[in-house]
XYZ file of N, CA and C in Angstrom:
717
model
N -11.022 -3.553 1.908
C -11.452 -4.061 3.202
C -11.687 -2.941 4.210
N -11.593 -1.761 3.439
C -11.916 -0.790 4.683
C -13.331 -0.233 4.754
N -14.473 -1.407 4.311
C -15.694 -1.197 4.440
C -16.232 -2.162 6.358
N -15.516 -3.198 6.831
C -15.750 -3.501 7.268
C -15.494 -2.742 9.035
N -16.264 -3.231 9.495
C -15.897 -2.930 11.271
C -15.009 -3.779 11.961
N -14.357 -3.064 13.566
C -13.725 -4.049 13.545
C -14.524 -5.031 14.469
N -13.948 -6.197 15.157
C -14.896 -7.023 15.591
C -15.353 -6.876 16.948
N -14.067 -5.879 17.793
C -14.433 -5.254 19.261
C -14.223 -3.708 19.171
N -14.893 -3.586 18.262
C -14.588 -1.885 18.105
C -14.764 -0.605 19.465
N -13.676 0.266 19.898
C -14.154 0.568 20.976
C -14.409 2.151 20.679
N -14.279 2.550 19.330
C -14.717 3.937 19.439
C -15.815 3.519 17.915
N -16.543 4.102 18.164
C -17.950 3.870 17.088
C -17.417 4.162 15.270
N -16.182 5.181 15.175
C -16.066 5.053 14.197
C -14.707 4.765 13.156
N -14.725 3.479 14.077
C -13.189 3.111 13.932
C -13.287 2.177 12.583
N -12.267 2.795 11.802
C -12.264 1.935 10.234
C -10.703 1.047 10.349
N -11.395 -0.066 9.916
C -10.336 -1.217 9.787
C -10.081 -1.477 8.557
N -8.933 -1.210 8.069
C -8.646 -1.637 6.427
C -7.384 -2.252 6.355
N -7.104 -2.040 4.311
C -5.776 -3.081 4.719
C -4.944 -2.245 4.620
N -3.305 -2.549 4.756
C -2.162 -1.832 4.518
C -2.098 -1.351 2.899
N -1.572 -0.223 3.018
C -1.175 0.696 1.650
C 0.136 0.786 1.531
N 0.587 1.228 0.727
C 2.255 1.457 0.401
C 2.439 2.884 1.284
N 1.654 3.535 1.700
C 2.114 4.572 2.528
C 2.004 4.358 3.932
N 1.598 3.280 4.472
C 1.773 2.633 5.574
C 3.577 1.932 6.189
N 3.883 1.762 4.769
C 5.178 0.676 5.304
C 6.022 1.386 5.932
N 6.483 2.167 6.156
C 7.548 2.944 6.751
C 6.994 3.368 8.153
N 6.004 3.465 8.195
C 5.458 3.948 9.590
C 5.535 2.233 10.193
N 5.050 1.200 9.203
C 5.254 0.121 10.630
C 6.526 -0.415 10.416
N 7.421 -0.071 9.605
C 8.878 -0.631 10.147
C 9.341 0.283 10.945
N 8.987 1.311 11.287
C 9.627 2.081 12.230
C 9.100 1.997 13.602
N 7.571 1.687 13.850
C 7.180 0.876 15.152
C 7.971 -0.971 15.310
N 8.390 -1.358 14.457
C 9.045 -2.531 14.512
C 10.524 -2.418 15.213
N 10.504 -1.706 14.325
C 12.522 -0.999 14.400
C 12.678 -0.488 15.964
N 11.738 0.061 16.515
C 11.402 1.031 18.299
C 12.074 -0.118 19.091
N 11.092 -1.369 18.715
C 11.268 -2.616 19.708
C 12.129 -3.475 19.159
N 12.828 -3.683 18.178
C 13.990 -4.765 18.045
C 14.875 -4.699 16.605
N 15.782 -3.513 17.291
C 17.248 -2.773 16.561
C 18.067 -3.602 15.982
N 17.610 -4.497 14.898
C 18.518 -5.450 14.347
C 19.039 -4.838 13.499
N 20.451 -5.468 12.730
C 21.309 -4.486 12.146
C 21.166 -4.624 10.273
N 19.990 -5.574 10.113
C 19.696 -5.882 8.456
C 17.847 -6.164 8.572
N 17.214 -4.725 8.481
C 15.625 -4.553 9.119
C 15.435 -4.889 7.891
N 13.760 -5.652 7.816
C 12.920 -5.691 6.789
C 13.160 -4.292 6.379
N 12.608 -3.810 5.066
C 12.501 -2.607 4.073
C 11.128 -2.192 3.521
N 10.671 -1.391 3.187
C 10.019 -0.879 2.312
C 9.366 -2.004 1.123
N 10.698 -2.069 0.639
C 10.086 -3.082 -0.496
C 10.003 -4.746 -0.053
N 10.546 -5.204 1.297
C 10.089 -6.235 1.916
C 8.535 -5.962 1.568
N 8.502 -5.369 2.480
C 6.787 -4.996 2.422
C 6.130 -5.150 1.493
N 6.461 -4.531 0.709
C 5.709 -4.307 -0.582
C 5.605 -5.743 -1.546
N 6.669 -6.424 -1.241
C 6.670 -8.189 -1.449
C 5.698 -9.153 -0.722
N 5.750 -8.542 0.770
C 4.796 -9.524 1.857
C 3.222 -9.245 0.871
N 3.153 -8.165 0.432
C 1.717 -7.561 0.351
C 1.319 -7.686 -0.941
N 2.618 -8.341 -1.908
C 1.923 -8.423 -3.408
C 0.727 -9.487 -3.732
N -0.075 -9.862 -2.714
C -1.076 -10.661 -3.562
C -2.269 -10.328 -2.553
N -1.963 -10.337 -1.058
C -3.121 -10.155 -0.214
C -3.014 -8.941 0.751
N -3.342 -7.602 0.893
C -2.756 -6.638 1.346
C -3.710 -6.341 2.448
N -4.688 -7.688 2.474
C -5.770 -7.372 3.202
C -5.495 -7.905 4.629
N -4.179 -8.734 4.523
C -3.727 -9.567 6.118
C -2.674 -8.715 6.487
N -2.433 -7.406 6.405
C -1.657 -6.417 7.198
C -2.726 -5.248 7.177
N -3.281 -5.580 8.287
C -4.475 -4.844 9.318
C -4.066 -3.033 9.988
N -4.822 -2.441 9.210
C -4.368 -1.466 9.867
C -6.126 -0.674 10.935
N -5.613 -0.195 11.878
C -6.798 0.608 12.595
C -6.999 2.329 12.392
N -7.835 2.798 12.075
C -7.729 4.433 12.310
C -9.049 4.593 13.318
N -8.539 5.857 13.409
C -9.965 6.540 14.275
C -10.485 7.606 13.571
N -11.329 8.252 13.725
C -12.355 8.813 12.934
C -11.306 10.231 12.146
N -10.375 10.169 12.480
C -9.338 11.758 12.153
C -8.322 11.083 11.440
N -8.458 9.610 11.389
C -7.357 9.294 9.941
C -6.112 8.516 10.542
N -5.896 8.874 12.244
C -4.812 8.581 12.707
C -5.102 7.095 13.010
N -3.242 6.573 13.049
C -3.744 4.819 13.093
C -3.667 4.715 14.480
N -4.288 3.769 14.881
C -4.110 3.590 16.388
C -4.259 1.959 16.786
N -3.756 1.236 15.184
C -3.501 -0.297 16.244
C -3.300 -0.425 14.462
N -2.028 -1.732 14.523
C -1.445 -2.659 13.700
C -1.690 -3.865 14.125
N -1.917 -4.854 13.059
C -1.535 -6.202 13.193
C -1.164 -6.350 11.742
N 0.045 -6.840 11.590
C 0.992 -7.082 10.380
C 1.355 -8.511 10.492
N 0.598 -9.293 9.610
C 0.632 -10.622 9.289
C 1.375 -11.001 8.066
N 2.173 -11.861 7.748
C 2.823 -11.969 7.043
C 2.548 -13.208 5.913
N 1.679 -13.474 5.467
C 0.909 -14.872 4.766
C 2.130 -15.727 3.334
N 2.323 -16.894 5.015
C 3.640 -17.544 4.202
C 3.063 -18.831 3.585
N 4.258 -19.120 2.493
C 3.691 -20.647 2.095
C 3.915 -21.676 2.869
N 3.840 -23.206 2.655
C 3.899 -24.116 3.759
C 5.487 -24.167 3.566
N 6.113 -24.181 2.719
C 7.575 -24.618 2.535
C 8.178 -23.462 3.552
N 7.743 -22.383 3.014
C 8.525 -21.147 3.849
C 8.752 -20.747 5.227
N 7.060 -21.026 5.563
C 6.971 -20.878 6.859
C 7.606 -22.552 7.619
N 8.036 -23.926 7.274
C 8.744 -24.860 8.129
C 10.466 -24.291 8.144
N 10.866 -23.195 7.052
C 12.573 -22.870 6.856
C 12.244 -21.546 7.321
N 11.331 -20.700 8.191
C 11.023 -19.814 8.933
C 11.519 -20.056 10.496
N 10.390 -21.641 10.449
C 10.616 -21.970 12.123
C 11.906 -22.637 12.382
N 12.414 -23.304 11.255
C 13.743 -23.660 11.678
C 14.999 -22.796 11.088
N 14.577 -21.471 11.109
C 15.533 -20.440 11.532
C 16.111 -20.631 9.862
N 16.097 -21.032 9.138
C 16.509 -20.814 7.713
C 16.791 -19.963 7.443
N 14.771 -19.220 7.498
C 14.627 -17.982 6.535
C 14.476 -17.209 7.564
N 14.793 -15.658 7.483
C 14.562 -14.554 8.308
C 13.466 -13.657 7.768
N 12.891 -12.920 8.915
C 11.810 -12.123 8.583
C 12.408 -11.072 6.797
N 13.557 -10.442 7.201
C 14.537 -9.558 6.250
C 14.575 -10.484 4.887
N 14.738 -11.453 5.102
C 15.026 -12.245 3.662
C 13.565 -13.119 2.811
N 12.498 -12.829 3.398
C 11.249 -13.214 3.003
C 10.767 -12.341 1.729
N 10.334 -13.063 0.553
C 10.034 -12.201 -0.685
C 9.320 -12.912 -1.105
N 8.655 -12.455 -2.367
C 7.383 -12.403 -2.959
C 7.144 -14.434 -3.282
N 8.847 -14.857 -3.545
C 8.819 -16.510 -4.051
C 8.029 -17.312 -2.469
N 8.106 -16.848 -1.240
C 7.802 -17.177 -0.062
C 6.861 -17.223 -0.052
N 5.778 -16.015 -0.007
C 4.336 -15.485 0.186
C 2.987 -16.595 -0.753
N 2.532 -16.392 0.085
C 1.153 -17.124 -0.413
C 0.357 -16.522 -1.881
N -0.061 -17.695 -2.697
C -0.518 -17.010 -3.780
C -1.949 -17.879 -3.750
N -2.872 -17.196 -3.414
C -4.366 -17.304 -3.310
C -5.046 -18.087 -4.406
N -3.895 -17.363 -5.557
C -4.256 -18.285 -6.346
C -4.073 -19.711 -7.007
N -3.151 -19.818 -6.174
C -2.265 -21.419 -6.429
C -2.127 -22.526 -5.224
N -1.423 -21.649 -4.250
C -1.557 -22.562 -3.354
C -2.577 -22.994 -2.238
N -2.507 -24.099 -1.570
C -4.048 -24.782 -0.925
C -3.497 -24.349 0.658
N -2.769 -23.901 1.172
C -2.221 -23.735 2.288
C -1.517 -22.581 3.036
N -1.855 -21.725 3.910
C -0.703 -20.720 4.191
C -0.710 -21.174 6.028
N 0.228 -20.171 6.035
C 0.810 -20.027 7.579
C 1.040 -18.405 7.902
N 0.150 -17.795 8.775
C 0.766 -16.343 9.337
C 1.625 -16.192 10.099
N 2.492 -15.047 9.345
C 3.322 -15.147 10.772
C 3.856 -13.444 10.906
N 3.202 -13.341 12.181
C 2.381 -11.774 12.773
C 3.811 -11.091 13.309
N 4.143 -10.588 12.457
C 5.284 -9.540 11.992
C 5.075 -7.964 13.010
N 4.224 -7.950 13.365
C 3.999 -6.888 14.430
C 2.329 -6.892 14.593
N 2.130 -6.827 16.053
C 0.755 -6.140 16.090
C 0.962 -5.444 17.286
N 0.075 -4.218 17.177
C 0.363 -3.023 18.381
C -0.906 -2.478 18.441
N -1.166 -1.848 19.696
C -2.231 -0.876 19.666
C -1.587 0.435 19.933
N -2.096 1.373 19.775
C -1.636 2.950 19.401
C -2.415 4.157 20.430
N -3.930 3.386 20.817
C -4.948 3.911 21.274
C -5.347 3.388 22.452
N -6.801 4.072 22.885
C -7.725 2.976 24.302
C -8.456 2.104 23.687
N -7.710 1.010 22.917
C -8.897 -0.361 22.456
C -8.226 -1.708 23.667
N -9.363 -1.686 24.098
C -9.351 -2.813 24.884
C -9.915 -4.414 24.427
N -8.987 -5.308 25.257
C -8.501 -6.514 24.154
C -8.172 -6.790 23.294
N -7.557 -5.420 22.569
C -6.771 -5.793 21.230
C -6.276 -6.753 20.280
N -5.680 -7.325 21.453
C -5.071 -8.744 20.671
C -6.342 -9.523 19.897
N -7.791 -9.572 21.096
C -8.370 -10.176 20.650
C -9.583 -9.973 19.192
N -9.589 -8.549 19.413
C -10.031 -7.988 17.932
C -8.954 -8.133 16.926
N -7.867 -8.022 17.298
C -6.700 -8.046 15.858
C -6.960 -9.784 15.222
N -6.550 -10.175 16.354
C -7.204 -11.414 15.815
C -8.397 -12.141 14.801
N -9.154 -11.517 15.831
C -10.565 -12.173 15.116
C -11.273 -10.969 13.614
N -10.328 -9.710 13.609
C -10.411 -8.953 12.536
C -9.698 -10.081 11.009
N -8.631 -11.079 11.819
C -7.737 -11.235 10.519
C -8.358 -12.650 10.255
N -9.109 -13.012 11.054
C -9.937 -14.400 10.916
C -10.991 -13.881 9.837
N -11.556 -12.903 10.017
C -12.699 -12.527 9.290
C -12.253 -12.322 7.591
N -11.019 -12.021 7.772
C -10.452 -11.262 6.678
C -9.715 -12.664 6.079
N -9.377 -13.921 6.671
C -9.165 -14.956 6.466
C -10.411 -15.665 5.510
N -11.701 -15.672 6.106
C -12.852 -16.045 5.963
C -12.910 -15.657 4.594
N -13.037 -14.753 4.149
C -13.546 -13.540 3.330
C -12.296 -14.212 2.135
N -11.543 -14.406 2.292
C -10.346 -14.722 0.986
C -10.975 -15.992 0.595
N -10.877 -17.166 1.645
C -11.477 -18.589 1.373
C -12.606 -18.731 0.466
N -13.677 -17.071 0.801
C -14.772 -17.666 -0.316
C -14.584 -17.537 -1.577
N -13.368 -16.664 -2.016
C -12.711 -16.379 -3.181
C -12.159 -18.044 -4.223
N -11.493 -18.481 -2.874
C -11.080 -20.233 -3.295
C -10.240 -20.737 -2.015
N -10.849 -21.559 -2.036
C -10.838 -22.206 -0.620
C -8.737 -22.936 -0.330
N -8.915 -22.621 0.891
C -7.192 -23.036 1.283
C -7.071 -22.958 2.605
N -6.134 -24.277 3.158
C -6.090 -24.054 4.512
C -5.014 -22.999 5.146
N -5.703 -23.024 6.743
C -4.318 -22.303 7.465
C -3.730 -23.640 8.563
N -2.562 -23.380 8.571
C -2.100 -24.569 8.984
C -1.360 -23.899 10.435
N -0.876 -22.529 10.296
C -0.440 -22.060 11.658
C -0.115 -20.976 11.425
N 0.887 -20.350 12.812
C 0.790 -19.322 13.067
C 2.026 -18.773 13.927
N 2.806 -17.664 13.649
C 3.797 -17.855 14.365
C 4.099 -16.628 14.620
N 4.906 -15.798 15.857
C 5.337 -14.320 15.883
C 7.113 -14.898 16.377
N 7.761 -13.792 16.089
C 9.134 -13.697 17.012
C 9.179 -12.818 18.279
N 9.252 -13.141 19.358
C 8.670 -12.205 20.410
C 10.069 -11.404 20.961
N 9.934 -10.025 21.471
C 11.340 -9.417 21.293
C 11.223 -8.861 22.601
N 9.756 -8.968 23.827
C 9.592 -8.438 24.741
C 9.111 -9.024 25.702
N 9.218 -8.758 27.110
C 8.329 -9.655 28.079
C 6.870 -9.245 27.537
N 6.043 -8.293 27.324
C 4.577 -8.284 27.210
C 4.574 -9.197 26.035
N 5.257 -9.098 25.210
C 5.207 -9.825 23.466
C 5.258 -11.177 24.145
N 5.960 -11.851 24.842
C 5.819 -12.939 25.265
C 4.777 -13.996 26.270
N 4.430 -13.194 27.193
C 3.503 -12.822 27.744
C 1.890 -13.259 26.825
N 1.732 -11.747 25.945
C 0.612 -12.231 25.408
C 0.880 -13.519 24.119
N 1.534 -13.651 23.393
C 1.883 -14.858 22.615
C 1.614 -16.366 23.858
N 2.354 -16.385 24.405
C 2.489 -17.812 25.198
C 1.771 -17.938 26.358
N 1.144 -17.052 26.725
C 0.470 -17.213 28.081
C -0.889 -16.812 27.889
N -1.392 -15.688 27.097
C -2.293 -15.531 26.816
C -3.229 -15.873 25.498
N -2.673 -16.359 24.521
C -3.040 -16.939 22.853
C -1.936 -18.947 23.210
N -1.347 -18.761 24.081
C -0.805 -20.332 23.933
C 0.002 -20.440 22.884
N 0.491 -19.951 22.219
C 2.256 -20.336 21.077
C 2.628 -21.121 22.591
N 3.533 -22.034 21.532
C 4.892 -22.468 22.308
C 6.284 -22.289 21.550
N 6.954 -22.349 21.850
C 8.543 -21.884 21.178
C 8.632 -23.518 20.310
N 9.236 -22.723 19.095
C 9.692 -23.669 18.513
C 11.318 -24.856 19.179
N 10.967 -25.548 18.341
C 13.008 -26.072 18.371
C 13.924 -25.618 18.458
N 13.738 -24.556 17.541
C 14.587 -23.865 17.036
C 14.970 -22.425 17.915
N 15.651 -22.618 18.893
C 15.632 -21.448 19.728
C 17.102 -20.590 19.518
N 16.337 -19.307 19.060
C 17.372 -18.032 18.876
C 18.176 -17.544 19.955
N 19.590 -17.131 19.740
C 20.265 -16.334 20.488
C 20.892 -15.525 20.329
N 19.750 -14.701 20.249
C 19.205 -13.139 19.825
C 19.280 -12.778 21.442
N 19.537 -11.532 21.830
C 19.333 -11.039 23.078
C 18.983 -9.961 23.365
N 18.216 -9.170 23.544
C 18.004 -8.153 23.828
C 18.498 -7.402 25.057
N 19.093 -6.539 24.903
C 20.184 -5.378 25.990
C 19.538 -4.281 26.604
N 19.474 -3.478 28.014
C 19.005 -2.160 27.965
C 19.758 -1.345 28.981
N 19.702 0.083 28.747
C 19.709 0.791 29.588
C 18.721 1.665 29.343
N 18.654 2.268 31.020
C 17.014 2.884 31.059
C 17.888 4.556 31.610
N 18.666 4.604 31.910
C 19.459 6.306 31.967
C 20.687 6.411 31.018
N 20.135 8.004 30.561
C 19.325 8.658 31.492
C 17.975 8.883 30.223
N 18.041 7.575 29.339
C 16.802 7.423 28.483
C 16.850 6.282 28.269
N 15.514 5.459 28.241
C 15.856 4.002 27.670
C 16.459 4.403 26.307
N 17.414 2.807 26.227
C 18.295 2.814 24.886
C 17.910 0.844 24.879
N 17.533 0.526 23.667
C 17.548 -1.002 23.633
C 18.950 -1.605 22.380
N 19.458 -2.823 22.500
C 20.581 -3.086 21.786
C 20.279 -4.325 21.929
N 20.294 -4.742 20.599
C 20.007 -6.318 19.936
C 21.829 -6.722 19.674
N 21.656 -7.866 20.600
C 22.879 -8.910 20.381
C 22.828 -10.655 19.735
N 22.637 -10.689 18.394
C 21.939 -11.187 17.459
C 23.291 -12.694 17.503
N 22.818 -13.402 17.264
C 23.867 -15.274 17.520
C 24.786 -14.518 18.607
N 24.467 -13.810 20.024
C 25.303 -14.032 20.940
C 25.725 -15.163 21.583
N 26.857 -15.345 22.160
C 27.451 -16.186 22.659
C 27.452 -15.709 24.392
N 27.220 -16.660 25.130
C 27.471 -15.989 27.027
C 28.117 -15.096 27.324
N 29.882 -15.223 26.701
C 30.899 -14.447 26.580
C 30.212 -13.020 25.959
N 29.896 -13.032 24.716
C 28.993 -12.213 24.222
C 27.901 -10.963 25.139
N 27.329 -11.546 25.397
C 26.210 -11.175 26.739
C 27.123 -10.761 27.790
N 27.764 -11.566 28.621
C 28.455 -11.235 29.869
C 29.429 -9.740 29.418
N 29.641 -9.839 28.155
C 30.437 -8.560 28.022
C 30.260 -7.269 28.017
N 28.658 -7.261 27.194
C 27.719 -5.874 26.884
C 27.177 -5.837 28.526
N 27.200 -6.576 29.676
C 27.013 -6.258 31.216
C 27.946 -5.684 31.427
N 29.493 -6.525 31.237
C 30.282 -5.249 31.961
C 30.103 -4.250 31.226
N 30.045 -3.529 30.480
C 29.568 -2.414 29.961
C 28.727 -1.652 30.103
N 27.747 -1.752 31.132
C 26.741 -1.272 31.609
C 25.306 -1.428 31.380
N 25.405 -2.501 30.642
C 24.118 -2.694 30.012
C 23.523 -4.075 30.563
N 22.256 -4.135 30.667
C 21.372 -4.746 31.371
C 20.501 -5.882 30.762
N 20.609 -7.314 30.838
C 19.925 -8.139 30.182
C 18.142 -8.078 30.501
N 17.620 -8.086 29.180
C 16.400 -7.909 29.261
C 15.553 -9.248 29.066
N 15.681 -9.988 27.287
C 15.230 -10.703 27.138
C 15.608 -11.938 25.825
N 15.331 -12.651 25.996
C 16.139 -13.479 24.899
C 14.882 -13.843 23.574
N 15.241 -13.163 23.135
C 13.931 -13.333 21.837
C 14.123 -14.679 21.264
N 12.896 -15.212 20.991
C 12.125 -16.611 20.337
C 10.950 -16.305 19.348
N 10.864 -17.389 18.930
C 10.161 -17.727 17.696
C 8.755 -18.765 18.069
N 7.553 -18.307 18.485
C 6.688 -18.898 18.926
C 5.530 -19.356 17.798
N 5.282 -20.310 18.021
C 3.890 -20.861 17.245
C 2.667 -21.718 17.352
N 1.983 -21.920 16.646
C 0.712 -22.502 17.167
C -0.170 -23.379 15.886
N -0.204 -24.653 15.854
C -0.477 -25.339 14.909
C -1.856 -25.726 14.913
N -3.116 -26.168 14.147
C -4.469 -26.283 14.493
C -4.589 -27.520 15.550
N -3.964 -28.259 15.709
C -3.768 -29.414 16.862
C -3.591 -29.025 18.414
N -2.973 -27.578 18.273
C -2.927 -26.851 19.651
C -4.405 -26.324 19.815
N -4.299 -26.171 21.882
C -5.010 -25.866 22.290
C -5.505 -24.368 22.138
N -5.241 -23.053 21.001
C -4.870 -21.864 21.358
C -6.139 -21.012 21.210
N -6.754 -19.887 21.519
C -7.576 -19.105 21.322
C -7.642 -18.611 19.758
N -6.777 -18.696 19.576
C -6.718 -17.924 18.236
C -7.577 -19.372 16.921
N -7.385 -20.900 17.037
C -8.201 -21.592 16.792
C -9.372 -21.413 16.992
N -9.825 -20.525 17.737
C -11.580 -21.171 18.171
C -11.651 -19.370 17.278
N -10.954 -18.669 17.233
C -11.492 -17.428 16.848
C -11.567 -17.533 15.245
N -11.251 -18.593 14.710
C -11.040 -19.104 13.011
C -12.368 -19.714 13.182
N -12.235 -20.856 13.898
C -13.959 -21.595 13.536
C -15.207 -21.005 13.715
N -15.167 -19.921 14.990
C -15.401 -18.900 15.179
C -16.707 -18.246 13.937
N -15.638 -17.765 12.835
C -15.947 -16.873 11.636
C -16.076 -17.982 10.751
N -15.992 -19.102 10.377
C -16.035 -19.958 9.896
C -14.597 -19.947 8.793
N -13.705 -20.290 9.367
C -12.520 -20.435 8.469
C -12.024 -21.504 8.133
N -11.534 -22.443 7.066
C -11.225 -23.098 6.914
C -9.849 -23.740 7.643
N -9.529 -24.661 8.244
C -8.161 -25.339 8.921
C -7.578 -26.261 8.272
């Protein structure tokens, strides 16, 4: 897939392809920056998310090789991704029995495991998007299967922000209490407080540390109103 362009390309010779095995460590470690949990996806997570379609973890370069935007989609089955949203299954414990097989099953669900920009691409979100619609498109003519939704865990105000305010997710049921901690001297430091309790929270304050944000699990089903729908029919993708 690294013949194609991307769909808002902002430097003329920007190549969009898929993830490689020498990619994974570089994006668990942009993952790992923003949310310090104490049992991270791995290497060979990865290498599980990616055993059948390696083409829905999006990577960007610029003309010198360097990456300068992720979108890491995670293409779940229908069973996986409903014991996803109701907190079952964790990103860490997702393996190859989870993942979509192109060739069997009629149905997946993404669920966008990181996307970042690195560079000056403007609207990102909305090229990452409509890059993985295309790349959606492009599998279907292989053998046709729906997408049924779509989901991120958001670990930041911008992550939240663009998920729910700008693409429309809404939080599931199932709401995490996960918390995110900071201090900003005399360097930011971030600290994940994972099934905290108030007591919990109120304690890492007296301690000096500063509540930031309470991470959730957002999603978006083809019945919702969301941008990211019209960017599927868009390219002509199946729902």
């Amino acid at each position: 897939n690294a013949e194609y362009m991307g769909a808002y390309p902002r430097i003329k010779t920007m190549l969009v392809r898929a993830i490689r095995p020498d990619d994974f460590q570089f994006v668990l470690n942009l993952d790992s920056s923003v949310f310090p949990i104490a049992n991270p996806p791995t290497v060979d997570c990865l290498a599980q998310w990616y055993h059948y379609s390696p083409e829905f973890g999006i990577i960007y370069e610029d003309d010198n090789g360097k990456i300068i935007g992720v979108n890491i989609c995670i293409p779940l089955r229908r069973q996986s991704w409903d014991l996803f949203l109701n907190g079952q299954l964790s990103e860490t414990d997702i393996s190859v029995k989870d993942i979509f097989n192109p060739e069997q099953d009629d149905a997946v669900a993404f669920h966008v495991y990181h996307v970042e920009k690195l560079g000056d691409l403007k609207n990102f979100i909305n090229t990452a998007f409509a890059d993985l619609a295309s790349a959606i498109h492009k599998k279907q003519q292989e053998r046709p299967f729906e997408v049924i939704g779509f989901s991120a865990l958001c670990c930041s105000p911008t992550g939240c922000h663009v998920f729910q305010n700008t693409l429309n997710f809404r939080e599931t049921r199932y709401h995490l209490q996960d918390y995110l901690v900071r201090r900003t001297k005399p360097s930011l430091q971030l600290r994940m407080l994972e099934g905290a309790s108030q007591t919990d929270l109120y304690a890492a304050m007296d301690e000096g540390w500063e509540y930031y944000i309470r991470c959730r699990i957002v999603c978006t089903t083809p019945d919702d109103s969301s941008p990211v729908w019209y960017l599927l029919r868009k390219h002509g993708s199946r729902l």
